[in-house]
Amino acid sequence: AKLEISREEYDHHATIIMRQLLAREEEARGEGELEEWTQGELVNWYLEQREDLDTEEALVMAKRVVTSIIERLIVSEHWIIVLNASEVQDMAGSPAERRNARKLAARPSYTPASA
């Protein structure tokens, strides 16, 4: 089934995701070690922030939504780059496992929209 959310909801979640990616990169630079987040880690972090997910169904739905948003940020918006794309392509495992293993970073030219 196709997933549909409003533009406003998309923008809201996309902004949270991008802010967290940028904050993590900034923190890593400050410590002198750049440790990229995998998509799986980013999705899990995002789900942990959501206090409204009190049923298994809500959690599954939220995971679908955030995974779709990240996909769009990579493929359509080009705000996120996959640092290990060829490595992931050659991995064994399910498409979901490969997707979760992708190392993500904000595109250097990305500038956050002023909120």
Short mmCIF file of C-alpha atoms in Angstrom, two decimals:
data_model
loop_
_atom_site.label_atom_id
_atom_site.label_comp_id
_atom_site.label_asym_id
_atom_site.label_seq_id
_atom_site.Cartn_x
_atom_site.Cartn_y
_atom_site.Cartn_z
CA ALA A 1 0.00 0.00 0.00
CA LYS A 2 1.25 3.44 -0.89
CA LEU A 3 2.12 5.63 2.06
CA GLU A 4 0.77 9.16 2.05
CA ILE A 5 1.51 11.96 4.48
CA SER A 6 0.91 15.69 4.17
CA ARG A 7 3.66 18.01 2.95
CA GLU A 8 3.59 19.70 6.33
CA GLU A 9 4.13 16.39 8.16
CA TYR A 10 6.88 15.43 5.71
CA ASP A 11 8.67 18.77 6.21
CA HIS A 12 8.37 18.45 9.99
CA HIS A 13 9.91 14.96 10.11
CA ALA A 14 12.52 15.75 7.44
CA THR A 15 13.68 18.77 9.46
CA ILE A 16 14.05 16.66 12.64
CA ILE A 17 16.04 14.03 10.74
CA MET A 18 18.34 16.57 9.05
CA ARG A 19 18.93 18.51 12.29
CA GLN A 20 19.94 15.31 14.05
CA LEU A 21 22.28 14.27 11.23
CA LEU A 22 23.93 17.70 11.25
CA ALA A 23 24.17 17.75 15.06
CA ARG A 24 25.78 14.32 15.07
CA GLU A 25 28.30 15.36 12.41
CA GLU A 26 29.10 18.59 14.29
CA GLU A 27 29.63 16.61 17.51
CA ALA A 28 31.87 14.10 15.74
CA ARG A 29 33.96 16.90 14.21
CA GLY A 30 34.35 18.47 17.65
CA GLU A 31 35.68 15.19 19.00
CA GLY A 32 37.92 14.77 15.98
CA GLU A 33 36.32 11.50 14.93
CA LEU A 34 33.70 11.20 12.28
CA GLU A 35 31.46 8.26 12.95
CA GLU A 36 28.62 8.16 10.48
CA TRP A 37 25.20 6.98 11.45
CA THR A 38 23.75 4.03 9.69
CA GLN A 39 20.20 4.36 8.47
CA GLY A 40 19.15 1.77 11.05
CA GLU A 41 20.64 3.86 13.88
CA LEU A 42 18.96 7.02 12.61
CA VAL A 43 15.57 5.29 12.33
CA ASN A 44 15.93 3.85 15.86
CA TRP A 45 16.97 7.24 17.28
CA TYR A 46 13.95 8.84 15.62
CA LEU A 47 11.52 6.24 16.96
CA GLU A 48 12.93 6.66 20.48
CA GLN A 49 12.14 10.40 20.32
CA ARG A 50 8.48 9.74 19.58
CA GLU A 51 6.50 9.52 22.79
CA ASP A 52 3.20 9.01 20.99
CA LEU A 53 3.98 5.47 19.80
CA ASP A 54 2.21 3.38 22.38
CA THR A 55 1.14 0.42 20.26
CA GLU A 56 3.03 -2.02 18.08
CA GLU A 57 0.93 -0.86 15.13
CA ALA A 58 1.85 2.80 15.70
CA LEU A 59 5.53 1.87 15.95
CA VAL A 60 5.45 -0.14 12.72
CA MET A 61 3.65 2.68 10.92
CA ALA A 62 6.09 5.32 12.23
CA LYS A 63 9.02 3.18 11.11
CA ARG A 64 7.54 2.94 7.61
CA VAL A 65 7.03 6.69 7.51
CA VAL A 66 10.53 7.61 8.68
CA THR A 67 12.13 5.04 6.36
CA SER A 68 10.19 6.51 3.43
CA ILE A 69 11.17 10.05 4.38
CA ILE A 70 14.86 9.13 4.60
CA GLU A 71 14.58 7.43 1.21
CA ARG A 72 13.10 10.58 -0.28
CA LEU A 73 15.79 12.75 1.36
CA ILE A 74 18.39 10.57 -0.38
CA VAL A 75 16.76 9.98 -3.78
CA SER A 76 14.60 13.04 -4.47
CA GLU A 77 15.84 15.89 -2.27
CA HIS A 78 19.53 14.89 -2.38
CA TRP A 79 19.93 16.26 1.16
CA ILE A 80 21.42 13.02 2.43
CA ILE A 81 24.25 11.10 0.81
CA VAL A 82 24.96 7.41 1.25
CA LEU A 83 28.67 7.08 1.97
CA ASN A 84 28.97 3.33 1.44
CA ALA A 85 26.53 2.78 -1.45
CA SER A 86 28.64 0.34 -3.49
CA GLU A 87 29.64 -1.61 -0.39
CA VAL A 88 25.97 -1.97 0.64
CA GLN A 89 24.95 -3.00 -2.88
CA ASP A 90 27.32 -5.98 -2.68
CA MET A 91 26.17 -7.03 0.80
CA ALA A 92 24.26 -10.20 1.46
CA GLY A 93 20.97 -9.85 3.27
CA SER A 94 17.48 -8.55 2.68
CA PRO A 95 16.80 -5.15 1.10
CA ALA A 96 15.81 -3.89 4.57
CA GLU A 97 19.11 -5.11 6.08
CA ARG A 98 21.07 -3.44 3.28
CA ARG A 99 19.08 -0.23 3.70
CA ASN A 100 19.73 -0.20 7.45
CA ALA A 101 23.48 -0.66 6.86
CA ARG A 102 23.77 2.46 4.70
CA LYS A 103 26.03 5.10 6.28
CA LEU A 104 24.37 8.47 5.94
CA ALA A 105 25.63 12.05 5.96
CA ALA A 106 24.10 15.41 5.20
CA ARG A 107 25.18 16.67 1.77
CA PRO A 108 27.82 19.36 2.38
CA SER A 109 25.82 21.88 0.35
CA TYR A 110 22.67 21.27 2.44
CA THR A 111 21.58 24.31 4.42
CA PRO A 112 18.79 23.96 6.94
CA ALA A 113 15.67 25.97 6.21
CA SER A 114 15.33 28.59 8.90
CA ALA A 115 12.68 27.31 11.26
#
